PDB file of C-alpha atoms and ligand atoms in Angstrom:
ATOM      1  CA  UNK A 249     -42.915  15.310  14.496  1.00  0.00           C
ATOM      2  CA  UNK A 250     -40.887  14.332  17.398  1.00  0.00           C
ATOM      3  CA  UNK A 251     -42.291  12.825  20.957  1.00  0.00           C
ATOM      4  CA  UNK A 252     -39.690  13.194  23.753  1.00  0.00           C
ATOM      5  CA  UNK A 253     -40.542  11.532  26.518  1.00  0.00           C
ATOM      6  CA  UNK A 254     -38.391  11.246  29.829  1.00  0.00           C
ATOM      7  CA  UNK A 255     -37.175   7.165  31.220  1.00  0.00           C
ATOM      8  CA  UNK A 256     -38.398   7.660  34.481  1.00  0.00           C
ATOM      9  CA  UNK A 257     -41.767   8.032  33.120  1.00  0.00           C
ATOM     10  CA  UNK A 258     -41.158   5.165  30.162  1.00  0.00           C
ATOM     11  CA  UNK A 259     -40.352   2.722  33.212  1.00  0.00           C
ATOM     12  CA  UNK A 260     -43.579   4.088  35.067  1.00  0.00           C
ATOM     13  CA  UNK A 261     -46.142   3.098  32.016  1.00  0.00           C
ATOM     14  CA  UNK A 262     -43.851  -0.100  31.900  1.00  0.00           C
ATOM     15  CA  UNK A 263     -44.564  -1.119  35.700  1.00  0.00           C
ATOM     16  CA  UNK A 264     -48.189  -0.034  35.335  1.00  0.00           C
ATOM     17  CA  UNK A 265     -48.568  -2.249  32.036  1.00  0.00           C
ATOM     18  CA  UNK A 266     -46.726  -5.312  33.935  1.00  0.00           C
ATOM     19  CA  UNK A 267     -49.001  -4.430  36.858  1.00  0.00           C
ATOM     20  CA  UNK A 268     -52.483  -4.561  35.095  1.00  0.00           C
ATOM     21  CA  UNK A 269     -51.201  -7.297  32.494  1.00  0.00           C
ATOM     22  CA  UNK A 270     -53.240  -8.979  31.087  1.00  0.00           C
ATOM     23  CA  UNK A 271     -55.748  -6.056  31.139  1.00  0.00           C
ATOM     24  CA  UNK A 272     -54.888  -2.941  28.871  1.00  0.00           C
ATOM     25  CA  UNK A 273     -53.305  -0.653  30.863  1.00  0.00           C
ATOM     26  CA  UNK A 274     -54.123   3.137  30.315  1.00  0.00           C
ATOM     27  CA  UNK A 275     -52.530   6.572  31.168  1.00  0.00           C
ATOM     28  CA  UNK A 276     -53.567  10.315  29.863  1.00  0.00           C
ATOM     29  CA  UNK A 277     -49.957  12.236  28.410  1.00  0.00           C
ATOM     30  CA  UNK A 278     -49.626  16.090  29.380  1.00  0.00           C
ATOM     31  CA  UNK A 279     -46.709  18.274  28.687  1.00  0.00           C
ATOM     32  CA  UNK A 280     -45.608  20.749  25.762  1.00  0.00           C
ATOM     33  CA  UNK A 281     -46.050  21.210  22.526  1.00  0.00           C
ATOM     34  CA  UNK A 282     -43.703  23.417  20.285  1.00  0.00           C
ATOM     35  CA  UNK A 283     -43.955  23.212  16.333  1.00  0.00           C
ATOM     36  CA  UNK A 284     -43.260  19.606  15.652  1.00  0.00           C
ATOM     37  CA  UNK A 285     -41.735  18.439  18.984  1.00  0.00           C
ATOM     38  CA  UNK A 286     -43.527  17.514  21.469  1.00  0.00           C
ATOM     39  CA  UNK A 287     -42.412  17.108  24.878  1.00  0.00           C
ATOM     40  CA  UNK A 288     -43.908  14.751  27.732  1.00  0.00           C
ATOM     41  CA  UNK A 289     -44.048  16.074  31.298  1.00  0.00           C
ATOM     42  CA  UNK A 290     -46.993  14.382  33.145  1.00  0.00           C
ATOM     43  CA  UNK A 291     -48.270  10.954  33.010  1.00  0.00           C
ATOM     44  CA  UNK A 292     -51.571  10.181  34.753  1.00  0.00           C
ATOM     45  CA  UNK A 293     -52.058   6.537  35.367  1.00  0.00           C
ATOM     46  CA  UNK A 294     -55.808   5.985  34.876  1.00  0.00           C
ATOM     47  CA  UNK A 295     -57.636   2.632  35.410  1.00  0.00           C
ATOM     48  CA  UNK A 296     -59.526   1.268  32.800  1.00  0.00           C
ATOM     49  CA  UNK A 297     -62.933   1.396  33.116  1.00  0.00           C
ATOM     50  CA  UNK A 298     -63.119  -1.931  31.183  1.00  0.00           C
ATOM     51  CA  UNK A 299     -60.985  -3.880  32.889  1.00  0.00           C
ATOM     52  CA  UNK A 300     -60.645  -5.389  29.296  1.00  0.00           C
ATOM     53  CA  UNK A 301     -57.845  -7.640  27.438  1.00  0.00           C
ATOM     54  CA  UNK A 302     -58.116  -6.279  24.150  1.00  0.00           C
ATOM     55  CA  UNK A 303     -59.850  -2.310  25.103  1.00  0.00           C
ATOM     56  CA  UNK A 304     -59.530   0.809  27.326  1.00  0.00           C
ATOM     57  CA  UNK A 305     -61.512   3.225  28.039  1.00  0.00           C
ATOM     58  CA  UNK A 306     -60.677   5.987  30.742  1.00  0.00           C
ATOM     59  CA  UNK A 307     -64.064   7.549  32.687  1.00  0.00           C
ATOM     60  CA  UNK A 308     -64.765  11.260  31.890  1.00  0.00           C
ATOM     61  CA  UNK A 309     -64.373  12.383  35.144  1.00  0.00           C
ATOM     62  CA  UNK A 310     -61.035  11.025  35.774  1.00  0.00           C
ATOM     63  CA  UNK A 311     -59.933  12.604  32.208  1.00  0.00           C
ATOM     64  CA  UNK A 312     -61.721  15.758  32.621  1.00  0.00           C
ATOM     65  CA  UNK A 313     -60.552  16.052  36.090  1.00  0.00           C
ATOM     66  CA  UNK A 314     -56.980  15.345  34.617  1.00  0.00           C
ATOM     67  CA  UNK A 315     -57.035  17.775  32.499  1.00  0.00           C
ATOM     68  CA  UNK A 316     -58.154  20.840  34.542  1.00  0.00           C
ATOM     69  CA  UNK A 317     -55.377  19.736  37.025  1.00  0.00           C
ATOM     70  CA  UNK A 318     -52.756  19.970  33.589  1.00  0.00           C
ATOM     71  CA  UNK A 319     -54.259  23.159  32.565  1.00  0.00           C
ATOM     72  CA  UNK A 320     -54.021  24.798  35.510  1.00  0.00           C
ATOM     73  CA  UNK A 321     -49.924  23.486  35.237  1.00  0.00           C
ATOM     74  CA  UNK A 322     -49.244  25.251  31.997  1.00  0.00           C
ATOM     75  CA  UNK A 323     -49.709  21.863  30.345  1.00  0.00           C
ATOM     76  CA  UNK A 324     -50.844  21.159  27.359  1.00  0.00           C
ATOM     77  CA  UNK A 325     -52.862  17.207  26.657  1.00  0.00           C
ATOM     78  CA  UNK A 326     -50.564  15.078  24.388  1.00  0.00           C
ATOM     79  CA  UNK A 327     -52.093  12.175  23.900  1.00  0.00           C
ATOM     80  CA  UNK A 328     -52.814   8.569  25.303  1.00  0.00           C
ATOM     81  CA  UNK A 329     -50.932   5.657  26.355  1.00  0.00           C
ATOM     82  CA  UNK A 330     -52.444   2.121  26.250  1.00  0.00           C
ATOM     83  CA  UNK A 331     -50.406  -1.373  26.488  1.00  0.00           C
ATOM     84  CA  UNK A 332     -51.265  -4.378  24.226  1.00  0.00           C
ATOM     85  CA  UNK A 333     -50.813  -8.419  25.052  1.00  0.00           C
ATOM     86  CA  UNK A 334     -49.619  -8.298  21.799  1.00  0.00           C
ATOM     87  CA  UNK A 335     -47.581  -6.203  18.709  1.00  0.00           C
ATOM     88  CA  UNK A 336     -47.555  -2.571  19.448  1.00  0.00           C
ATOM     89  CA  UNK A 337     -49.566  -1.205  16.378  1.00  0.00           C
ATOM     90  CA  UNK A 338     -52.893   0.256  16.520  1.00  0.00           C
ATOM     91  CA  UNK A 339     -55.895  -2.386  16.586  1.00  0.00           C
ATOM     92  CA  UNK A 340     -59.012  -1.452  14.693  1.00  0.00           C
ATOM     93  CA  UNK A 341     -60.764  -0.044  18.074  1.00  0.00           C
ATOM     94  CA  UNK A 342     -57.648   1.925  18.411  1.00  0.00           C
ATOM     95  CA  UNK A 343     -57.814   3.556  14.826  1.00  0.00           C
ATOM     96  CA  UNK A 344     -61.344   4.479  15.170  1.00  0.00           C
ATOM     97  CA  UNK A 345     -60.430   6.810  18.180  1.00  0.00           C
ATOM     98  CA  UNK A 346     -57.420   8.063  16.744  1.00  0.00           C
ATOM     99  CA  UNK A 347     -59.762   9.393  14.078  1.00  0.00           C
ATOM    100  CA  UNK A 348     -62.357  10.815  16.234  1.00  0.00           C
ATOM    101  CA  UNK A 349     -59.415  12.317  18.746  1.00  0.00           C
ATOM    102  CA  UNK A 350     -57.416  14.228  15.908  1.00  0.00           C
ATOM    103  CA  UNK A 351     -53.984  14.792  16.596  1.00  0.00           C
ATOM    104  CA  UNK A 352     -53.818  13.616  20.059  1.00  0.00           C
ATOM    105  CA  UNK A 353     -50.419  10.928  19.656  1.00  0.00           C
ATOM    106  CA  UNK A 354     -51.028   7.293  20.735  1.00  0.00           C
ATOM    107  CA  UNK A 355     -48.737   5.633  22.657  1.00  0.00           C
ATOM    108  CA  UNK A 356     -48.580   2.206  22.891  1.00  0.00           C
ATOM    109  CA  UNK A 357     -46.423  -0.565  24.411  1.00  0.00           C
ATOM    110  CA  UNK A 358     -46.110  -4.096  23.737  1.00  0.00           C
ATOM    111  CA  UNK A 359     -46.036  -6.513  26.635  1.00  0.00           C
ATOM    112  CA  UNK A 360     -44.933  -8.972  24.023  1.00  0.00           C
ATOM    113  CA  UNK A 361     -41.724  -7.653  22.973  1.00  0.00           C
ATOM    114  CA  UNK A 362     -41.449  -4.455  25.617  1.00  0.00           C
ATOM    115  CA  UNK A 363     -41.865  -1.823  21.937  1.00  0.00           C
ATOM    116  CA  UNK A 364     -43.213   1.402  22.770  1.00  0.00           C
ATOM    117  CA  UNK A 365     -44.467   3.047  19.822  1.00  0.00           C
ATOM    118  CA  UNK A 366     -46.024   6.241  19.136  1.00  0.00           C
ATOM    119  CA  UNK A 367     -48.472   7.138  15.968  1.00  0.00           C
ATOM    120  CA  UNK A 368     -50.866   9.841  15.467  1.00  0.00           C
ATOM    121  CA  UNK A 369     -53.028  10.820  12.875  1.00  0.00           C
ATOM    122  CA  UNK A 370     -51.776  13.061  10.342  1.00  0.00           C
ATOM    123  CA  UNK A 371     -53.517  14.038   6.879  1.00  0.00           C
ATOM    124  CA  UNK A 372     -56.373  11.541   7.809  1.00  0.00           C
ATOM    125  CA  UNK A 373     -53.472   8.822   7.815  1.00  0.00           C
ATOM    126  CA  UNK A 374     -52.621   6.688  11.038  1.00  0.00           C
ATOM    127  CA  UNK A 375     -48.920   7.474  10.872  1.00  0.00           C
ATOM    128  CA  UNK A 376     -45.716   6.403  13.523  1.00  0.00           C
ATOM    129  CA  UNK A 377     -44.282   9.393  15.543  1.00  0.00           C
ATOM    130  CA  UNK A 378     -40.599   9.104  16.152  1.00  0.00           C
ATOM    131  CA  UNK A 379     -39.466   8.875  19.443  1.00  0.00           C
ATOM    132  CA  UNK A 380     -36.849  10.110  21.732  1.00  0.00           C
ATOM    133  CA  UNK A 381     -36.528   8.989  25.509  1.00  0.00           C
ATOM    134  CA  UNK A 382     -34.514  11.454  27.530  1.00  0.00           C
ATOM    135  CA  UNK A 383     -32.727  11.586  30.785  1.00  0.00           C
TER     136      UNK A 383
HETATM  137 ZN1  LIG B 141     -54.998  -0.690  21.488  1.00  0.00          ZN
END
């Protein structure tokens, strides 16, 4: 699988991370999904409800409410972006979701070294997604 994902919106999640930082910044990923590319075509900046260093967590409402707004766009829910003071792999809290959230991709930058990496799981394995950042 392939994640395309456009720089305007890269830089956003980057100014929201540097924004929020040291807290975990969060965002829900909408767009489209054709066999194994998928395409990003809305971020929604969300706060997180924990206002936490080393966890997110975005409130129902604002994810539900997210979600009927995508729908209603044609848009299909992608996934979830979260920054990390630190290396941009998947902590433990981050693998439990992924396993509870199927094959929604995680997105996650690193305010360390600026990575932005995608994984997802795939055949019950936490795997990375390749990435491609477009025009
Ligand atoms: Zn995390």
């Amino acid at each position: 699988m392939i994640l395309r994902i456009q720089r305007k919106h890269v830089n956003l999640l980057k100014q929201e991370a540097r924004k929020v930082d040291p807290i975990e910044a969060c965002a829900l990923l909408f767009g489209k999904i054709h066999d194994d590319e998928v395409l990003v075509r809305k971020v929604v900046v969300t706060d997180n409800k924990l206002h936490s260093t080393r966890r997110f967590e975005i409130s129902a409402e604002t994810a539900v409410d997210s979600m009927a707004a995508a729908e209603r766009e044609g848009l299909e829910f992608i996934g979830f972006f979260h920054s990390h003071p630190a290396p941009a792999t998947p902590s433990r809290i981050d693998m439990r979701f992924m396993r509870l959230w199927g094959d929604a991709v995680w997105l996650i930058l690193s305010l360390t070294d600026s990575e932005l990496k995608a994984y997802q799981l795939k055949d019950g394995e936490i795997r990375k997604v390749a990435m491609n950042v477009i025009p």
